[in-house]
XYZ file of C-alpha atoms in Angstrom:
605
model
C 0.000 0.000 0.000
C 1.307 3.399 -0.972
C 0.737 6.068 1.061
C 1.085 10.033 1.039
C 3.976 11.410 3.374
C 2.132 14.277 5.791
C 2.772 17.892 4.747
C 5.265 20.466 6.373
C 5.411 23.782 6.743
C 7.215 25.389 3.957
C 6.020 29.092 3.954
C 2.786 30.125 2.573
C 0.963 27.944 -0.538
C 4.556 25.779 -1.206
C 3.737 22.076 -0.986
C 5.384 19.725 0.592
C 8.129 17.931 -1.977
C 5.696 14.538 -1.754
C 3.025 16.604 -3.293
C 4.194 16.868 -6.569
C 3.670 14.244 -9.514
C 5.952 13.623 -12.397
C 5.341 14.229 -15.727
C 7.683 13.685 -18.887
C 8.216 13.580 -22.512
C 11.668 11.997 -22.415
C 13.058 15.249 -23.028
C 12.086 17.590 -20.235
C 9.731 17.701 -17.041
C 7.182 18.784 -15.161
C 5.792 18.997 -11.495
C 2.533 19.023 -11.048
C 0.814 19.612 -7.305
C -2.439 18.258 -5.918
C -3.555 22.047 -5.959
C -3.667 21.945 -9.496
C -0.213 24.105 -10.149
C 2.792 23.356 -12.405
C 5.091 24.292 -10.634
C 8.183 23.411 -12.307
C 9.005 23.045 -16.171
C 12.478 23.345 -17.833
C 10.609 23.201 -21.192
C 13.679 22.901 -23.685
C 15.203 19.438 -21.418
C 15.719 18.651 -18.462
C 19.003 20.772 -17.369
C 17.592 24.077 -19.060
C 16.320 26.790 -17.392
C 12.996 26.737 -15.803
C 9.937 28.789 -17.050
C 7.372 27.529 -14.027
C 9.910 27.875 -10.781
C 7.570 28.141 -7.840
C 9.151 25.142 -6.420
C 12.218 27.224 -5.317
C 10.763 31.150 -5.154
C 7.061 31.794 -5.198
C 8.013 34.476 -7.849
C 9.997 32.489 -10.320
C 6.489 31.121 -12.406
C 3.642 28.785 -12.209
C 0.254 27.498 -14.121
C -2.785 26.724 -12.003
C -5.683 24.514 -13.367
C -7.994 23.924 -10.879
C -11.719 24.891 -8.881
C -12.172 27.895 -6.928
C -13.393 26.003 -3.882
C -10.778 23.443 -2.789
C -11.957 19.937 -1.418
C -10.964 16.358 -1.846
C -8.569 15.547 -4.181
C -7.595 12.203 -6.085
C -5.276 11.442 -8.320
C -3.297 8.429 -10.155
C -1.230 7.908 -13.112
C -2.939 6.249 -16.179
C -1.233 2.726 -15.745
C 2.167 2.033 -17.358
C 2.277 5.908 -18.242
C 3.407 9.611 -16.650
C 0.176 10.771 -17.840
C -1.979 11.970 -14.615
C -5.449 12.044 -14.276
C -6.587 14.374 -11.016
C -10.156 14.185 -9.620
C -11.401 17.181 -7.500
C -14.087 16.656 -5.023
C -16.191 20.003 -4.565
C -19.662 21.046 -3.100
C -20.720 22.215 -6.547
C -19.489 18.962 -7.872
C -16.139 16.918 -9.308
C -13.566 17.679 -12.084
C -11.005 15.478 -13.366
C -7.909 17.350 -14.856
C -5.415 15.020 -16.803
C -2.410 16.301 -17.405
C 0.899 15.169 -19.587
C 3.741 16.439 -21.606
C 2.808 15.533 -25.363
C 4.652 12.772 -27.154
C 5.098 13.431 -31.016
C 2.148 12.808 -32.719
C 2.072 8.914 -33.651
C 4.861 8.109 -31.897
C 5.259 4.466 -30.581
C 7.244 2.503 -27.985
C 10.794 3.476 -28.645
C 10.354 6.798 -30.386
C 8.724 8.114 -27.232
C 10.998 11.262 -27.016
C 12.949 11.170 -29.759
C 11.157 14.787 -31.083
C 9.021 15.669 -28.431
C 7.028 18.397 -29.588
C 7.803 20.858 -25.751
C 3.906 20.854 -25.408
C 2.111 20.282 -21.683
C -1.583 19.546 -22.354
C -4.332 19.929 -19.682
C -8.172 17.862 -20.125
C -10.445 19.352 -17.683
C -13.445 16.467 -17.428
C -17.110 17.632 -15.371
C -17.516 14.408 -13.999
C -20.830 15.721 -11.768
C -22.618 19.420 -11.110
C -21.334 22.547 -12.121
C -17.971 23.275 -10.938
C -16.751 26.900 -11.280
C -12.473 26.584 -12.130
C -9.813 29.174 -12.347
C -6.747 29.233 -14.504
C -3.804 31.061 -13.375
C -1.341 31.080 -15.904
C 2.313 33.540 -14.946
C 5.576 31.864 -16.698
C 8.454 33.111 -15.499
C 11.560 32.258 -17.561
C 15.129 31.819 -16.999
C 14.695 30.533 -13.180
C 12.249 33.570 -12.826
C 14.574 36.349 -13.953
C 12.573 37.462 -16.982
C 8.493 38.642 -16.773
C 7.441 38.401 -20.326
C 5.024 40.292 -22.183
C 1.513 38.984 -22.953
C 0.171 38.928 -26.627
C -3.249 38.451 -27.340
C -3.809 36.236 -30.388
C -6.196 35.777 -32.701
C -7.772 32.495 -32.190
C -8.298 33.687 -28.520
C -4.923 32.488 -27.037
C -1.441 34.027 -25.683
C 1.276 34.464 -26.654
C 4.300 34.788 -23.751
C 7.484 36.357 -25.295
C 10.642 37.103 -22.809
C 13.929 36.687 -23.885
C 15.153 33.071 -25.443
C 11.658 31.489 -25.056
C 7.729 31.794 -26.441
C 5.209 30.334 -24.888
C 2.027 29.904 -26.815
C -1.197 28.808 -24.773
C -4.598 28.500 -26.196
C -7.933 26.945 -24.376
C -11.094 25.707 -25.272
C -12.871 28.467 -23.217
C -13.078 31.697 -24.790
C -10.333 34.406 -25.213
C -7.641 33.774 -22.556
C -7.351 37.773 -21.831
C -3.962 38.807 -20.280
C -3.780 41.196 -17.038
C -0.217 42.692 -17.161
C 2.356 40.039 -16.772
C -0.666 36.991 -16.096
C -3.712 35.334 -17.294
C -6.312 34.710 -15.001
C -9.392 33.011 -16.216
C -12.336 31.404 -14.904
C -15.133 29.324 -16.595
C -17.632 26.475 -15.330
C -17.432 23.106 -16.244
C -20.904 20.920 -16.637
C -21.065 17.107 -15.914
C -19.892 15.174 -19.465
C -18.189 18.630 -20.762
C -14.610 18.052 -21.785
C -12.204 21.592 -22.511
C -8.682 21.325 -23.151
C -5.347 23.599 -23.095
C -2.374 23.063 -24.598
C 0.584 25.442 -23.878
C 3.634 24.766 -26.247
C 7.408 26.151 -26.194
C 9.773 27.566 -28.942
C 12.562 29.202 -29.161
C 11.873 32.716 -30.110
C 14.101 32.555 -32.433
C 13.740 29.381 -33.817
C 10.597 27.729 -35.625
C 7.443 28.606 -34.094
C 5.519 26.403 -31.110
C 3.768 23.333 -32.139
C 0.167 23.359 -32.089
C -1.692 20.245 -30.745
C -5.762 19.913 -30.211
C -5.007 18.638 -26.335
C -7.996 15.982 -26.193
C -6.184 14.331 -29.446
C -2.708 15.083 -27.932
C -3.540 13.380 -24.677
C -5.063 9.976 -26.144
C -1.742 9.699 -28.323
C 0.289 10.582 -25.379
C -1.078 7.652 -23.971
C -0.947 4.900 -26.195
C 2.396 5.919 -26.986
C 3.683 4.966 -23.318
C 1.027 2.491 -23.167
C 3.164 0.705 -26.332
C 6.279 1.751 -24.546
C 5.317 -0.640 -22.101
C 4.163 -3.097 -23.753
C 7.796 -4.297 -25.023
C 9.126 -4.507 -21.958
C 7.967 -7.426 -19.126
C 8.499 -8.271 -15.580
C 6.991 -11.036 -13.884
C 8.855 -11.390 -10.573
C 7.363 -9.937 -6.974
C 5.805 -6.617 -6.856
C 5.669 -6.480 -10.570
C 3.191 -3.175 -10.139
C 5.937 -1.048 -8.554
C 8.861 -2.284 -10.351
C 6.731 -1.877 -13.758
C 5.867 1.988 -12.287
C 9.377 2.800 -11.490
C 10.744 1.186 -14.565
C 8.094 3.928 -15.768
C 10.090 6.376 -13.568
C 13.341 5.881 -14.742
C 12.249 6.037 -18.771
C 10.578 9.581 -17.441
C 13.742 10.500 -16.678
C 16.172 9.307 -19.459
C 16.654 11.843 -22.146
C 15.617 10.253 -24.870
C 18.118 11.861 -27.820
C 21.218 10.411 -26.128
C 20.117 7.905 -24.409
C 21.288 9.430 -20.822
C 19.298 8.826 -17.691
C 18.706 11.970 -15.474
C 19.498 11.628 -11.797
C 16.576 13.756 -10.764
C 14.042 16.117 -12.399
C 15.168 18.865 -10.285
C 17.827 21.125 -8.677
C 18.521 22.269 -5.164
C 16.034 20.135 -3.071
C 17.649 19.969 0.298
C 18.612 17.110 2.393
C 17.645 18.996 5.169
C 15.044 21.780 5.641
C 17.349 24.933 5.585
C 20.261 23.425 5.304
C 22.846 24.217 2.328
C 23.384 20.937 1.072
C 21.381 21.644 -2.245
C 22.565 20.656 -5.475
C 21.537 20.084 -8.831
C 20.438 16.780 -10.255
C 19.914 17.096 -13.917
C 22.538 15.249 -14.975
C 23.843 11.814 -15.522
C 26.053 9.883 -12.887
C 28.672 7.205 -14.235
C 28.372 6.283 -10.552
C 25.360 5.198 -10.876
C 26.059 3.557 -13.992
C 26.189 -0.315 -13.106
C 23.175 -0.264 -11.030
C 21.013 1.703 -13.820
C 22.014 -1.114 -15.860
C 20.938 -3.784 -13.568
C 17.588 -1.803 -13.246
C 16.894 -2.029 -16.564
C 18.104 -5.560 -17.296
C 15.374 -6.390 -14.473
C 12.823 -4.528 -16.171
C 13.048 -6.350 -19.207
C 14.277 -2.810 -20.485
C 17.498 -3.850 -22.943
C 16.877 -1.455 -25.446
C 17.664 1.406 -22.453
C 20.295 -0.535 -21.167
C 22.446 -0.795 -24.636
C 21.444 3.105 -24.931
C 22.451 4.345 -21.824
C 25.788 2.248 -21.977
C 26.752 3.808 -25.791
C 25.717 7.247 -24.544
C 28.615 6.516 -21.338
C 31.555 5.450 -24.025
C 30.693 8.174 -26.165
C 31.115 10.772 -23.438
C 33.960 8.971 -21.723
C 35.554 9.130 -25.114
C 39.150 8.672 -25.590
C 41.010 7.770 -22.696
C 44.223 10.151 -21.600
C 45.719 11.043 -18.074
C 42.570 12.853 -16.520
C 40.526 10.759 -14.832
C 36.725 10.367 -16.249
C 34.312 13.144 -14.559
C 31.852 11.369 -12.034
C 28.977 12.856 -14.046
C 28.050 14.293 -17.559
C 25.758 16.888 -18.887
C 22.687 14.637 -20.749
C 24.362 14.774 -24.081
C 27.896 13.854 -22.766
C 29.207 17.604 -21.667
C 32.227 17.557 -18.957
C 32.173 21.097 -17.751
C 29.006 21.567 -16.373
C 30.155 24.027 -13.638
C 28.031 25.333 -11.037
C 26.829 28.495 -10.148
C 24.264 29.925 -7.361
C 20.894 31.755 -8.617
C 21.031 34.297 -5.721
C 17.697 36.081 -6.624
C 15.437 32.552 -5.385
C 14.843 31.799 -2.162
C 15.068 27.685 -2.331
C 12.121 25.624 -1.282
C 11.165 26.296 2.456
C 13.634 28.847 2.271
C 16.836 26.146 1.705
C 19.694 28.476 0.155
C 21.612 28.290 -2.023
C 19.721 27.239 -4.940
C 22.664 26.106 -7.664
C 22.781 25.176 -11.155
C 25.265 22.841 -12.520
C 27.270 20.583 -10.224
C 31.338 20.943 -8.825
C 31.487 17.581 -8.276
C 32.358 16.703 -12.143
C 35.674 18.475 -10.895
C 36.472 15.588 -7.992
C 38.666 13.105 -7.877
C 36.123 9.947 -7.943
C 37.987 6.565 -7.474
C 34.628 4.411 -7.679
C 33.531 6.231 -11.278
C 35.816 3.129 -13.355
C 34.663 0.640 -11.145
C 30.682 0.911 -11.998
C 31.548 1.420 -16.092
C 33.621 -2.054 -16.373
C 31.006 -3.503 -14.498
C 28.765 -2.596 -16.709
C 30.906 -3.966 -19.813
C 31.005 -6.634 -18.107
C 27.552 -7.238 -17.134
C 26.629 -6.752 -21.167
C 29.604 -8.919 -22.299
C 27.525 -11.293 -23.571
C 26.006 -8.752 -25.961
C 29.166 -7.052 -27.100
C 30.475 -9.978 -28.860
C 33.456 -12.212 -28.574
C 36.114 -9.793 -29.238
C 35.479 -6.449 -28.468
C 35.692 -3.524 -31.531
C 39.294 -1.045 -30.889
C 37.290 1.735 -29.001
C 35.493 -0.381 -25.824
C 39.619 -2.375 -25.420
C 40.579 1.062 -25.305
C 38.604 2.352 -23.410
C 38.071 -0.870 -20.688
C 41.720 -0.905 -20.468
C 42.749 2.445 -20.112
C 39.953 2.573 -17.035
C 41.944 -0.754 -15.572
C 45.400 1.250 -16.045
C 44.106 4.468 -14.032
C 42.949 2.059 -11.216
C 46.020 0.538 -10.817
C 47.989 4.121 -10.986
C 45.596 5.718 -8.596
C 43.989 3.568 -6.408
C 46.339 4.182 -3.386
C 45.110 7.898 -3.648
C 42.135 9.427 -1.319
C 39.238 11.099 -2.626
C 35.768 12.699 -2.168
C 33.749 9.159 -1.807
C 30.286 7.987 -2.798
C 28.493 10.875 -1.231
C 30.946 13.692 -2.915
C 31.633 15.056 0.181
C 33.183 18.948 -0.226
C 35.359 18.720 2.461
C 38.607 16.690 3.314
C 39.698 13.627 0.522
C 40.272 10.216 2.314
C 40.359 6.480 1.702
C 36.952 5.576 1.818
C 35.831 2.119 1.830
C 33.434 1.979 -1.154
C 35.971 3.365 -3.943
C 38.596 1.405 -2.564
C 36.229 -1.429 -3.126
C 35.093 -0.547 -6.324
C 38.549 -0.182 -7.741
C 38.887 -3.620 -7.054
C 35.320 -4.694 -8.866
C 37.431 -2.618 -11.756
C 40.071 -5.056 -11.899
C 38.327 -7.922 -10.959
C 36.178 -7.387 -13.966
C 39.066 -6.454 -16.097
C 40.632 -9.343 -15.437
C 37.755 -11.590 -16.388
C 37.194 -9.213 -19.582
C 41.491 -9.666 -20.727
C 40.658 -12.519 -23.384
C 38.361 -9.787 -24.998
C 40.453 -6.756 -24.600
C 43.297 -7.484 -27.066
C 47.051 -7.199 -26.601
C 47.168 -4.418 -24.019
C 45.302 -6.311 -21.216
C 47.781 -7.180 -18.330
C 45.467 -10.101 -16.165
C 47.956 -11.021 -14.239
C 49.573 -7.355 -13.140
C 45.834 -6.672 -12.517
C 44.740 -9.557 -10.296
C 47.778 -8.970 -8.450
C 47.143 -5.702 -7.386
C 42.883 -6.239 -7.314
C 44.122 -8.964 -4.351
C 46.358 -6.131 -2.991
C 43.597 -3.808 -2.836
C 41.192 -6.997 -1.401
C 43.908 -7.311 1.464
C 44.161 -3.428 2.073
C 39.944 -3.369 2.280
C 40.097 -6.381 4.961
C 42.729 -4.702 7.187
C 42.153 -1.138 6.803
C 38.569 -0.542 6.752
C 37.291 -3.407 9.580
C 37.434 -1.236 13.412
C 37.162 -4.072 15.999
C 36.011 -1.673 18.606
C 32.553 -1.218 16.417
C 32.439 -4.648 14.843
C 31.802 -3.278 11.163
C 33.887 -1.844 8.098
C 33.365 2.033 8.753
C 33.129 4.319 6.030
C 36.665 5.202 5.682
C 39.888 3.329 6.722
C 40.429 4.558 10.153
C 37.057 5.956 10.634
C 35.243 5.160 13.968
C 32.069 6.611 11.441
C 29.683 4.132 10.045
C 28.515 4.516 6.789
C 25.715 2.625 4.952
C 27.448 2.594 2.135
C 29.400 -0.677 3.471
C 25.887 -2.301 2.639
C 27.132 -2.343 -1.063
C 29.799 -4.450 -0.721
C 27.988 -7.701 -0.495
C 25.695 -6.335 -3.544
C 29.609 -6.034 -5.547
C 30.217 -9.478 -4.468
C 33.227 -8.153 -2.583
C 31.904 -10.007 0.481
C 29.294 -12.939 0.867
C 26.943 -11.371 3.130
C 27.093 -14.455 5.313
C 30.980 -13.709 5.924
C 30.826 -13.225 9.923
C 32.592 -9.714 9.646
C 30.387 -9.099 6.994
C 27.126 -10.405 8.471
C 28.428 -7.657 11.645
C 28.769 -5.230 9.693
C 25.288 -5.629 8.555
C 23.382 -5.976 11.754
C 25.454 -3.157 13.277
C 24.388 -0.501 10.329
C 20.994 -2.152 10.950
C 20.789 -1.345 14.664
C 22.857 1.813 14.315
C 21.670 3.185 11.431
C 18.088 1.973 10.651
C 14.972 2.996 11.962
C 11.226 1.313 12.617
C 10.276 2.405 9.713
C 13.051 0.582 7.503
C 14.461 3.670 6.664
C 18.295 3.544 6.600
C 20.402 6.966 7.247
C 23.762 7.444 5.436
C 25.408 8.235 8.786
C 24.652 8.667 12.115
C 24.198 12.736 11.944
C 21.732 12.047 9.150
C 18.171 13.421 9.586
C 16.936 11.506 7.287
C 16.780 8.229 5.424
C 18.377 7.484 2.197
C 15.929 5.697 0.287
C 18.769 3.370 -1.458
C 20.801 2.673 1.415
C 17.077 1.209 2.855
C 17.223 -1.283 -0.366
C 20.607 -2.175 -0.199
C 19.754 -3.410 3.366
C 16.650 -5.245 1.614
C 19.064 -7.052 -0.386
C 21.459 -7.938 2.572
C 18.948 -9.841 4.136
C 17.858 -11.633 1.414
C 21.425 -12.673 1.009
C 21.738 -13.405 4.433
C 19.056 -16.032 4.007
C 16.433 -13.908 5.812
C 14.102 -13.799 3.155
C 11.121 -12.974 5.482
C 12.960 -9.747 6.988
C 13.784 -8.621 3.912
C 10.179 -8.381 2.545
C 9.371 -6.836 5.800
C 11.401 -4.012 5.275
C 11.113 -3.815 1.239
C 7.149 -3.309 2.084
C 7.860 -0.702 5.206
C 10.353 1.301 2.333
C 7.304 1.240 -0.304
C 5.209 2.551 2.410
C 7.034 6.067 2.325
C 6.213 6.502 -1.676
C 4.137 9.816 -2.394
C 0.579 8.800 -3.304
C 1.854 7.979 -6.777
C 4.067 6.160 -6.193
C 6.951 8.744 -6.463
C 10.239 8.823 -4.255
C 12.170 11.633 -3.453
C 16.363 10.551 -2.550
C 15.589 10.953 1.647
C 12.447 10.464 4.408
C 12.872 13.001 7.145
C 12.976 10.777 10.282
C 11.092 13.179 11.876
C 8.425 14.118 9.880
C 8.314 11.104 7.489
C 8.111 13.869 4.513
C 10.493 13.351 1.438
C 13.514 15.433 0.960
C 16.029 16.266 -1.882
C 15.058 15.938 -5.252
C 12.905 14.311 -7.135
C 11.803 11.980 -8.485
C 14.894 10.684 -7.373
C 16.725 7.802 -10.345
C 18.484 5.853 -7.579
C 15.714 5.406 -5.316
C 13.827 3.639 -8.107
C 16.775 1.971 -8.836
C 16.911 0.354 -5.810
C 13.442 -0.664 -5.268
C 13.271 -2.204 -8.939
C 17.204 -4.036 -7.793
C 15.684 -5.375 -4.866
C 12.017 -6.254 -5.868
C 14.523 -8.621 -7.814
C 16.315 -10.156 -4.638
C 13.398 -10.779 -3.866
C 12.583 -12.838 -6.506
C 15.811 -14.599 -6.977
C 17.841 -14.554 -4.059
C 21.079 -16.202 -5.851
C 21.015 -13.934 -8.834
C 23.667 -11.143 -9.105
């Protein structure tokens, strides 16, 4: 059972982060609140700048859609699609309002997103009485910098000019009639009557907006994720969520290069006024192995090949600098972050940044998830692998074994001090490991033996270094008193059979340390909140443990902190039980879909 998280108090009319559903055209997204408001909407893709920003400044732009007297609200996707359909009880009557981001007319399972026409569609439905609705329409764009002017058109719609971007909305309700720098509009809806709006983006430069009829826009939206679906299968345990969150995760892969997103959104904070606030809109070689296993689970190949040519294409060829822990969605390196000082961040959380320093670190753990990756499609890439993958497979195995010895920031890209932590140390040796079981494919520059030597060195270093006998668990660093839940990956690597009686500790101690009654599983033990992945990494400890029945405990106490669509955000305030950071959060789907699996096959890797 999914349930909605409670609301907070986050200054007057913002929702709470769990109140927002997801919609997507495989090129850019949109968040859309049980009141009825957009809210956010970076119309060009997903890393460009927003023209609906009320998320992070009441000022920076919004379009409302709903009645004038607020009541009871419903709401669900349309199964196996990010179209939403909300239904608002209200003493006059109820409305249902379904909203989506177009797909290109007559587009079909794979082409979902390939030219994705930048149009957001709204169906307003009388379902019973006469219900009197408002639209409040005020974009904002460039994060809420620029107030553009209103054009009234001829057919009775809009047009919003400001800088770089048009915005062209039209209704099926009469002349939409502009009031300065808005449009506010009401009408009445009758049971059976159906209106739509469609509001479409351009350049203004460029060619002009697309114009879609929004009933016909929506029903092709529809069956094209509806046939996006149906190539793809699952038929282990808790096929519903895994099949939504496979969903998810094609919501947020950009669709042109094959990238997956990390999150829809920038500067959602881990804690409620705190500072650590960064941006999300980009893809994470991190994250890269366990994306992979997502979507092999999913029955999802066709992503899966994608997303790994879009990875050697921006690795590219290798040379002396290490490879960037994260791209921009169409393989950019310098994606370098700035602060927009005129918004004041959700519930006041400053500062609100775009782009993201960490492509700057040094990340020892970033050649360890790619290899495993090669690895896990080896099958697929043929016997002997063509001159660019040896290159580039081999040239990630010789940085390893230059580097490995060096600290760095870690898995959570801290921005403080560099040291050894446990998980890249690990994962540089799943990068030789690997390598060495990839040499007969990799052509005369493969050195097997050099590299099992020094993957067993590392092995040895791991065992000695990062295991504190006073705490009876590997820590998060070598050294470190400080547990860390990321030491719940290294049975998931295969590093360690979690059965392995230091291993099987270190489990129960970042259980009892660092879980809650709720299953939710903190990063640390100064962490506020839980990190939605660290709580399925324990899920698939226990299952590898042999405690099947625990483990489905906790998988089923983790779904329980989903929005009311199903949607996770990257943290659950232990407090409050509200979502934090952004959203919807890649690796939290990730992990349910990776260990919905366990669950279903407790030997398989």
């Amino acid at each position: 059972m999914i349930r909605a998280g409670p609301g907070i108090p986050t200054g007057v009319g913002q929702p709470a982060i769990s109140d927002y559903a997801f919609l997507s055209d495989c090129r850019s997204g949109a968040l859309v609140g049980r009141d009825g408001s957009i809210d956010w909407w970076c119309p060009d893709r997903f890393d460009s700048p927003s023209v609906f920003g009320r998320l992070l400044d009441p000022e920076a732009g919004y379009w409302r859609l709903a009645p004038l007297t607020t009541g009871r609200v419903e709401r669900a996707y349309r199964p196996d699609t990010l179209v939403l359909r909300t239904v608002h009880h209200t003493p006059q009557g109820s409305v249902a309002v379904t909203d989506a981001l177009a797909a290109e007319l007559g587009a079909r399972g794979h082409e979902l997103g390939m030219n994705s026409p930048a149009v957001l569609v709204r169906v307003v439905e009388g379902l019973s009485g006469r219900v009197p609705m408002e639209l409040d329409f005020a974009p904002r764009p460039e994060y809420g910098l620029l107030t553009p002017y209103l054009h009234e058109l001829d057919d009775g719609g809009v047009l919003a000019d400001a800088g770089p971007v048009a915005l062209t909305l039209r209704g099926g309700v009469g002349p939409l009639c502009p009031d300065r720098d808005r449009v506010r509009h009401t009408f009445e809806i009758d049971a059976g009557q159906v209106v739509g709006f469609d509001l479409a983006y351009a350049p203004a430069h460029g060619r002009p907006a697309v114009r879609l009829d929004p009933v016909t826009a929506l029903n092709d939206t529809v069956a094209a994720w509806e046939a996006y679906r149906e190539t793809h299968g699952y038929d282990g345990r808790y096929a519903d969520q895994v099949r939504h969150s496979a969903v998810v995760l094609t919501g947020l892969t950009y669709a042109r290069s094959g990238a997956v997103a990390a999150a829809l959104t920038t500067s959602l904070p881990e804690r409620v006024g705190g500072d650590r606030n960064y941006d999300y809109r980009y893809a994470w070689l991190r994250d890269f192995s366990m994306t992979m296993r997502a979507f092999w689970v999913a029955a999802c190949p066709d992503e899966a090949n994608r997303l790994f040519a879009w990875a050697a294409r921006s690795i590219g060829r290798m040379g002396d600098r290490p490879v960037p822990v994260l791209f921009g969605l169409e393989g950019e390196r310098d994606i370098s972050e700035h602060e927009l000082d005129h918004l004041a961040g959700w519930a006041g959380s400053r500062p609100v940044r775009v782009g993201n320093d960490a492509w700057r670190q040094r990340q020892l753990d970033v050649p360890g998830e790619v290899i495993s990756a090669v690895w896990r499609l080896h099958d697929y890439l043929g016997e002997t692998f063509d001159e660019e993958l040896r290159e580039m497979v081999v040239g990630l195995a010789e940085q390893v074994a230059a580097t490995w010895r060096l600290p760095d920031r870690g898995m959570w890209e801290t921005r403080d001090t560099e040291r050894h932590y446990l998980s890249s140390k690990v994962l540089c040796w799943v990068a030789l490991d690997r390598a060495v079981e990839l040499a007969p494919r990799l052509g005369e520059r493969a050195d097997p033996r050099r590299w099992a030597a020094i993957r067993d060195e590392i092995r040895a270093t791991v065992l000695r270094e990062g295991w504190n006998d006073r705490i009876g668990a590997y820590t998060g660093a070598f050294g470190s008193a400080e547990l860390d839940a990321s030491a719940l990956f290294l049975p998931v690597l295969h590093f360690l059979d979690a059965r392995d009686p230091r291993m099987r500790s270190t489990i129960e101690v970042v259980e009892r340390e660092l879980g809650t009654d709720d299953g939710l599983v903190r990063r640390w033990a100064t962490d506020p909140a839980g990190f939605v992945l660290c709580s399925f990494w324990l899920v698939e400890c226990l299952v590898m443990m042999g405690e099947q029945k625990r483990a489905r405990a906790l998988f089923e106490k983790v779904l329980g902190h989903a929005n009311d669509v199903g949607l996770f955000a990257e943290q659950i305030d232990l407090r409050t039980g509200v979502q934090l950071g952004n959203t919807p959060q890649a690796l939290s789907h990730i992990g349910l879909i990776n260990a919905a699996w366990r669950l279903t096959e407790p030997t398989t890797a």
